[in-house]
Coordinates of C-alpha atoms in Angstrom, one line a residue:
M1174 CA -5.6 32.2 -9.0
S1175 CA -9.3 32.5 -8.5
E1176 CA -11.3 35.3 -10.1
L1177 CA -12.4 36.4 -6.6
A1178 CA -8.8 36.9 -5.6
T1179 CA -7.8 39.0 -8.7
T1180 CA -10.9 41.2 -9.0
A1181 CA -10.5 44.6 -7.3
P1182 CA -13.4 45.6 -5.0
P1183 CA -15.8 48.2 -6.6
P1184 CA -15.3 51.8 -5.6
P1185 CA -17.6 53.2 -2.9
L1186 CA -20.8 54.7 -4.1
R1187 CA -20.8 58.5 -3.5
L1188 CA -23.7 60.9 -3.9
I1189 CA -23.9 64.6 -3.4
R1190 CA -27.0 66.2 -2.0
R1191 CA -28.1 69.6 -0.8
S1192 CA -29.7 69.8 2.6
R1193 CA -31.4 72.7 4.3
T1194 CA -29.4 72.1 7.5
H1195 CA -25.8 71.5 6.3
G1196 CA -25.8 72.6 2.7
I1197 CA -23.9 70.4 0.4
E1198 CA -23.2 66.9 1.8
V1199 CA -21.3 63.9 0.4
L1200 CA -22.8 60.5 1.2
S1201 CA -21.1 57.1 0.8
A1202 CA -21.8 53.4 1.1
P1203 CA -18.3 51.9 1.6
D1204 CA -19.3 48.3 1.1
G1205 CA -20.9 48.9 -2.3
R1206 CA -24.4 49.1 -0.8
K1207 CA -25.3 45.4 -1.0
D1208 CA -28.5 46.0 0.9
E1209 CA -30.9 48.3 -0.9
N1210 CA -32.3 49.4 2.5
Q1211 CA -28.9 50.3 3.9
A1212 CA -28.6 54.0 4.9
L1213 CA -25.9 56.0 3.2
D1214 CA -23.2 57.5 5.5
I1215 CA -22.5 61.2 5.5
V1216 CA -18.8 61.4 4.9
Q1217 CA -18.3 65.1 4.4
H1218 CA -20.1 68.4 4.9
L1219 CA -19.0 70.9 2.2
G1220 CA -21.0 74.0 3.3
R1221 CA -23.3 76.1 1.2
G1222 CA -22.8 77.1 -2.4
I1223 CA -22.5 75.6 -5.9
V1224 CA -20.5 72.4 -6.6
E1225 CA -19.0 71.0 -9.8
T1226 CA -17.5 67.5 -10.0
A1227 CA -14.7 66.1 -12.1
K1228 CA -16.0 63.3 -14.4
D1229 CA -14.1 60.6 -12.5
G1230 CA -15.2 62.0 -9.1
S1231 CA -11.6 62.6 -8.0
R1232 CA -12.2 66.3 -7.4
L1233 CA -14.9 68.8 -6.6
C1234 CA -15.0 72.6 -6.9
L1235 CA -17.0 74.7 -4.6
R1236 CA -18.2 78.3 -5.0
G1237 CA -19.5 79.8 -1.8
G1238 CA -20.7 83.4 -2.5
S1239 CA -18.0 86.0 -1.9
T1240 CA -15.2 83.5 -1.0
P1241 CA -12.6 82.2 -3.5
L1242 CA -13.3 78.9 -5.3
E1243 CA -12.2 75.8 -3.4
V1244 CA -10.9 72.6 -5.0
V1245 CA -11.6 69.5 -2.9
D1246 CA -9.6 66.3 -3.5
T1247 CA -12.1 63.5 -2.7
G1248 CA -9.3 60.9 -1.8
D1249 CA -8.4 62.7 1.4
W1250 CA -10.9 65.6 1.4
R1251 CA -8.0 68.2 1.2
R1252 CA -9.4 71.6 0.4
R1253 CA -7.4 74.2 -1.5
S1254 CA -8.4 77.8 -2.3
L1255 CA -7.8 79.6 -5.6
P1256 CA -6.6 83.2 -5.5
D1257 CA -8.9 85.8 -4.0
D1258 CA -10.0 87.2 -7.4
S1259 CA -11.7 83.9 -8.2
S1260 CA -14.6 84.9 -5.8
G1261 CA -16.5 86.6 -8.6
C1262 CA -16.4 83.5 -10.9
E1263 CA -19.6 82.8 -12.7
R1264 CA -18.8 79.5 -14.5
F1265 CA -16.3 76.8 -13.8
S1266 CA -15.6 73.3 -15.2
F1267 CA -13.0 70.5 -15.0
S1268 CA -11.0 69.1 -17.9
P1269 CA -11.9 65.5 -18.8
R1270 CA -9.4 63.9 -16.4
G1271 CA -9.7 66.5 -13.7
S1272 CA -6.1 67.9 -14.3
Y1273 CA -7.3 71.4 -14.9
L1274 CA -10.0 73.7 -13.7
I1275 CA -11.4 76.3 -16.1
T1276 CA -13.0 79.4 -14.7
W1277 CA -14.8 82.4 -16.3
Q1278 CA -16.0 85.7 -14.9
R1279 CA -17.0 89.0 -16.4
P1280 CA -14.1 90.7 -18.1
S1281 CA -12.3 93.5 -16.3
P1282 CA -9.2 95.1 -17.9
E1283 CA -8.0 96.2 -14.5
N1284 CA -8.3 92.8 -12.8
F1285 CA -7.8 90.5 -15.8
P1286 CA -5.5 92.2 -18.3
D1287 CA -4.7 88.8 -19.9
G1288 CA -8.3 87.6 -20.0
S1289 CA -11.0 86.3 -17.7
L1290 CA -11.3 82.8 -19.1
R1291 CA -8.6 81.2 -17.0
C1292 CA -7.2 77.6 -16.8
W1293 CA -5.6 76.4 -13.5
S1294 CA -3.3 73.5 -13.2
L1295 CA -4.7 71.5 -10.2
T1296 CA -1.3 70.0 -9.5
D1297 CA -0.2 73.2 -7.7
L1298 CA -3.1 75.6 -8.4
T1299 CA -0.9 77.7 -10.8
L1300 CA -2.4 79.6 -13.7
A1301 CA -1.7 77.7 -16.9
K1302 CA -3.1 80.2 -19.4
S1303 CA -5.7 83.0 -19.7
F1304 CA -7.9 83.8 -22.7
H1305 CA -10.0 86.9 -23.5
C1306 CA -13.6 86.0 -23.5
K1307 CA -16.4 88.6 -23.2
L1308 CA -19.3 86.2 -23.3
L1309 CA -19.5 82.4 -23.2
N1310 CA -21.3 80.5 -25.9
R1311 CA -24.6 78.9 -25.1
G1312 CA -22.8 75.6 -24.6
G1313 CA -20.8 77.1 -21.7
I1314 CA -17.1 76.7 -21.1
D1315 CA -16.8 73.4 -23.0
A1316 CA -18.0 75.2 -26.2
T1317 CA -15.1 77.7 -25.8
L1318 CA -12.2 75.7 -24.4
A1319 CA -12.1 71.9 -24.4
W1320 CA -9.6 69.0 -24.2
S1321 CA -9.4 65.7 -26.0
G1322 CA -10.3 62.7 -23.8
D1323 CA -6.7 61.9 -23.0
E1324 CA -5.9 65.7 -22.4
K1325 CA -3.0 65.5 -24.9
V1326 CA -4.5 68.4 -26.9
A1327 CA -6.8 71.3 -26.2
F1328 CA -9.1 73.4 -28.5
H1329 CA -9.9 77.0 -28.0
S1330 CA -12.4 78.9 -30.2
T1331 CA -12.4 82.5 -31.2
T1332 CA -14.0 84.4 -34.1
N1333 CA -13.7 82.2 -37.2
T1334 CA -10.9 80.1 -35.7
I1335 CA -10.3 77.0 -33.6
S1336 CA -6.8 77.0 -32.1
I1337 CA -5.2 73.7 -31.2
Y1338 CA -2.8 73.6 -28.2
D1339 CA -0.8 70.9 -26.5
G1340 CA -2.6 69.6 -23.4
T1341 CA -0.7 72.0 -21.1
L1342 CA -1.7 75.0 -23.2
K1343 CA 1.9 76.1 -23.5
E1344 CA 2.3 75.6 -27.3
K1345 CA 0.0 76.3 -30.1
L1346 CA 0.1 73.3 -32.5
A1347 CA -2.2 74.3 -35.3
T1348 CA -5.1 76.5 -36.4
I1349 CA -8.4 75.6 -38.0
K1350 CA -10.0 78.4 -40.1
C1351 CA -13.8 78.3 -40.1
D1352 CA -15.7 81.4 -41.3
A1353 CA -18.8 82.3 -39.3
L1354 CA -18.0 79.7 -36.6
K1355 CA -20.7 79.7 -33.9
A1356 CA -19.7 76.7 -31.7
F1357 CA -17.6 73.6 -31.7
Q1358 CA -17.5 70.2 -29.9
A1359 CA -14.3 68.2 -29.3
S1360 CA -14.5 64.4 -29.6
P1361 CA -13.9 62.6 -26.3
G1362 CA -11.7 60.0 -28.1
M1363 CA -7.9 59.6 -28.5
I1364 CA -5.6 60.3 -31.5
P1365 CA -6.5 61.1 -34.2
Y1366 CA -8.5 63.8 -32.5
G1367 CA -11.8 65.0 -33.9
V1368 CA -13.7 68.3 -33.6
A1369 CA -17.0 69.4 -35.0
A1370 CA -17.7 73.0 -35.9
F1371 CA -21.1 74.5 -36.3
V1372 CA -21.8 77.4 -38.8
P1373 CA -25.4 78.7 -38.5
E1374 CA -27.6 79.7 -41.4
L1375 CA -26.6 83.0 -42.9
K1376 CA -28.1 85.1 -45.7
G1377 CA -30.0 82.2 -47.3
R1378 CA -27.1 79.7 -46.9
P1379 CA -28.0 76.6 -44.9
A1380 CA -26.5 75.8 -41.6
T1381 CA -23.4 73.5 -41.7
V1382 CA -21.5 71.2 -39.5
K1383 CA -17.9 70.6 -40.4
V1384 CA -15.8 67.8 -39.0
Y1385 CA -12.0 68.2 -38.7
Q1386 CA -9.3 65.7 -37.7
F1387 CA -6.0 66.4 -36.0
P1388 CA -3.1 66.0 -36.7
F1389 CA -3.2 67.1 -40.3
S1390 CA -0.5 68.0 -42.8
E1391 CA 0.5 71.5 -43.7
E1392 CA -1.2 71.0 -47.1
S1393 CA -4.5 70.2 -45.5
D1394 CA -7.0 72.2 -43.5
G1395 CA -8.0 69.1 -41.6
Q1396 CA -11.6 69.0 -42.7
T1397 CA -12.8 65.4 -43.4
C1398 CA -16.5 66.0 -44.1
A1399 CA -19.4 68.5 -43.9
K1400 CA -23.2 68.3 -43.7
S1401 CA -25.6 71.1 -44.5
F1402 CA -29.2 71.2 -43.3

């Protein structure tokens, strides 16, 4: 069989732009835009607000002022709204494969007794888990809650600790102890999973980056190397 017959056509090129007239628009060139002078088609008007995209482009999330967050599936442009209390969300982000949406808003014991850093399953828009989080790290949501590239495990940081969960956040698998932890970064790769932890300079001690690998045995803390600077 010829290579032409077995090769799948490239996905359409899609761009997101903000216009003064219609707000956020999605543009597409269905034929792969063979002609550089070809105009892009407007395929969807999303309204005004702030938009975040999943890495694979399969979903968008919209924040439009006082309205609840909306999740848009780009395959059929279906729009689904999160609960009303998501209207005050300040930060939101997708997991690597777009299976989950993580939202953060300022803590309120009355409205969010289980925590205001919340993770939503985008299969049915149910709340998978909540965490207490007064302030986000400078790196944003990904520096507080992050998944491995295959979404099989998730990492959540608190004071001096990185907790490792299964990808659905239902079970805690392990804990990494790291005194004076300031921030962390999860590796985008597959098993064995890597995570780098940053400990800033403190009382004359140099700053340090520690690298951990999971899974690790009960006799080990998972640390594989460290670098001070």
